[in-house]
Backbone as CSV, one residue per row, in Angstrom:
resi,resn,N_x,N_y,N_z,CA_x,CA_y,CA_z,C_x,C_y,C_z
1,UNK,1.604,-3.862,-15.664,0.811,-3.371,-14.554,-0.612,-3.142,-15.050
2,UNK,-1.578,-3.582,-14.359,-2.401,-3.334,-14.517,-3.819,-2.415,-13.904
3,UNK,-4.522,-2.043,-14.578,-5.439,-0.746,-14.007,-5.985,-1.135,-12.188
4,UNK,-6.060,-2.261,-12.065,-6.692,-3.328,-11.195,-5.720,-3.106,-9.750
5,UNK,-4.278,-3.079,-10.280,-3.630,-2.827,-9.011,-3.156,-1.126,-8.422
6,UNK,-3.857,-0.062,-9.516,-3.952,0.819,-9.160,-5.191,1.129,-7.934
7,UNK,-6.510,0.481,-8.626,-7.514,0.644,-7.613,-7.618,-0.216,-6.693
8,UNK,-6.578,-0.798,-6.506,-5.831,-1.851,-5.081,-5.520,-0.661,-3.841
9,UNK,-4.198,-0.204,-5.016,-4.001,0.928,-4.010,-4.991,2.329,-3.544
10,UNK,-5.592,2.195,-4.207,-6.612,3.421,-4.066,-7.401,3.126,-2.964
11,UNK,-8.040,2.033,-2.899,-8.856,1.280,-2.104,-7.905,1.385,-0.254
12,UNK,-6.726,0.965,-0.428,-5.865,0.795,0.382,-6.150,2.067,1.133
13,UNK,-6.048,3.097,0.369,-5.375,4.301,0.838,-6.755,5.027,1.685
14,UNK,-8.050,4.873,0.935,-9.722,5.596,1.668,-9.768,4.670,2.408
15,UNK,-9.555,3.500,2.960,-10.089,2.856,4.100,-8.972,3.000,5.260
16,UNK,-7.628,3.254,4.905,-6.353,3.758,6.182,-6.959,4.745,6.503
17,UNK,-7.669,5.867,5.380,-8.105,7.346,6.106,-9.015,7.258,6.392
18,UNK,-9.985,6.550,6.192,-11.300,6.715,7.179,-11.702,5.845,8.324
19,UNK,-10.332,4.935,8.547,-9.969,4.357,9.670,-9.536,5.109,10.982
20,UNK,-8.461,5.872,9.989,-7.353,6.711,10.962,-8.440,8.119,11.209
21,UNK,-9.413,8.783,10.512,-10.004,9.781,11.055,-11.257,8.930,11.957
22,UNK,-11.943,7.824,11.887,-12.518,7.576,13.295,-11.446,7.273,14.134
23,UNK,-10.606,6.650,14.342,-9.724,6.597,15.286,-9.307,8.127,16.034
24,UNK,-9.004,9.263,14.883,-8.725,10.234,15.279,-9.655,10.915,15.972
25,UNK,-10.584,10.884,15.672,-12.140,11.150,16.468,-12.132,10.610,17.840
26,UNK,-11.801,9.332,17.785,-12.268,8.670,19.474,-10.676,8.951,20.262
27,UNK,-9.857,10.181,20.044,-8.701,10.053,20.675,-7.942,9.619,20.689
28,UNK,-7.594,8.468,19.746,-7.149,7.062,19.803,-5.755,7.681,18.695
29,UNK,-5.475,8.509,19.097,-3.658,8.735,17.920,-2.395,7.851,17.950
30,UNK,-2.623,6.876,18.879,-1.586,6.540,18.701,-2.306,4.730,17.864
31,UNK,-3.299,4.610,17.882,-3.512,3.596,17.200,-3.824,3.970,15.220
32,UNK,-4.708,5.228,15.312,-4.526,5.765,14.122,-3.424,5.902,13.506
33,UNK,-2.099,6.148,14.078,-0.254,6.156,13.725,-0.149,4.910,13.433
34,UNK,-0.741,3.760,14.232,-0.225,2.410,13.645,-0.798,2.009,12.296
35,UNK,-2.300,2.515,12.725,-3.247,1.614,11.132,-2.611,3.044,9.918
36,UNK,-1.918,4.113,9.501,-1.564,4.396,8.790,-0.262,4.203,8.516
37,UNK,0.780,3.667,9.429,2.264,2.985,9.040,1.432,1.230,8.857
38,UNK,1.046,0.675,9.361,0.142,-0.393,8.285,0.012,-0.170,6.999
39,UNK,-0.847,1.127,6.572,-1.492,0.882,5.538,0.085,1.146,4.586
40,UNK,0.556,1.881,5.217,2.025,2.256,4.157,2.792,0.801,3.807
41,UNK,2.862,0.188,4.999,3.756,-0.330,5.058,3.415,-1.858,3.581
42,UNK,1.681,-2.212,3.779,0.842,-2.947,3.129,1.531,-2.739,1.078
43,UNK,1.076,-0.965,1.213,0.974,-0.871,-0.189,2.890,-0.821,-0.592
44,UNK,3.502,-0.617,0.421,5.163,-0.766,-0.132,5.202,-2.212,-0.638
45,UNK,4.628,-3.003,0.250,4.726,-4.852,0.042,4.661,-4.847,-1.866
46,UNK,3.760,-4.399,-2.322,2.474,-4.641,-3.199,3.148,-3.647,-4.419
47,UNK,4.309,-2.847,-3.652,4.967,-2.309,-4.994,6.479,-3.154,-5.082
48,UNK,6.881,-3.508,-4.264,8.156,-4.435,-4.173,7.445,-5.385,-4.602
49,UNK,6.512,-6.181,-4.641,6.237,-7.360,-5.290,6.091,-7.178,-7.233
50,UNK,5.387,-6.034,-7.270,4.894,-5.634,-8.497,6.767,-5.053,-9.463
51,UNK,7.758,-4.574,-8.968,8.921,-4.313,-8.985,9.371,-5.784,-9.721
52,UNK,9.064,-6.554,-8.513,10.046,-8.096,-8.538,9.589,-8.857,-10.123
53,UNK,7.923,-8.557,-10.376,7.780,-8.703,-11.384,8.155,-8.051,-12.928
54,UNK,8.368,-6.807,-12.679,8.824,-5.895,-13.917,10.593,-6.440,-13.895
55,UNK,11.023,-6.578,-13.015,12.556,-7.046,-13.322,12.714,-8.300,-14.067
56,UNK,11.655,-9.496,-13.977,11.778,-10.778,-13.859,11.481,-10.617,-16.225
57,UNK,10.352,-9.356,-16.039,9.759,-9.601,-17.499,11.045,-8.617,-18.421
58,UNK,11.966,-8.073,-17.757,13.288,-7.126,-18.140,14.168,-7.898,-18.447
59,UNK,14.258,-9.184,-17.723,15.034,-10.277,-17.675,14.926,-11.031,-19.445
60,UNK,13.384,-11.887,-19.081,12.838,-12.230,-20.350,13.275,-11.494,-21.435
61,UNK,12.903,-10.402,-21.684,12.739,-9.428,-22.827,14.238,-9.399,-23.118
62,UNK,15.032,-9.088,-22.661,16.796,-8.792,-23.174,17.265,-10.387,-23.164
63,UNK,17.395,-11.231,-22.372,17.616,-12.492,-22.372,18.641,-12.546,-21.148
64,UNK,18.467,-11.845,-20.051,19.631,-11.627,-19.400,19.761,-13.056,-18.247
C-alpha cells in the first residue's frame, strides 16, 4: 500500500463533505445523503480492490 492511496482517500472524503455541506446549505438533504453513501460507497470499491491485491501478493509470498 502505498502513501498515494491514502491521500486518495483523504481527498475522497473533503470533497463528499464540502459537497454534502453546500448541499446541506441549499436544503437539498436528501441529495447530500446520496453524494455521501456515494462517497462511501466509492472509497469501499478502492479498499476491496486494494484487499484483492494484498491476498493475490499472500498468495505469491507462501506459494499457495
Amino acid at each position: 500500500m502505498d502513501i498515494s492511496f491514502l491521500l486518495k482517500i483523504a481527498g475522497i472524503g473533503i470533497l463528499v463533505t464540502v459537497f454534502y455541506q453546500i448541499l446541506h446549505k441549499l436544503d437539498r438533504d436528501d441529495q447530500a445523503t446520496y453524494v455521501s453513501i456515494a462517497g462511501i460507497v466509492i472509497v469501499l470499491f478502492m479498499i476491496i480492490s486494494e484487499m484483492g491485491n494484498l491476498y493475490e501478493t499472500i498468495q505469491t509470498i507462501f506459494g499457495i
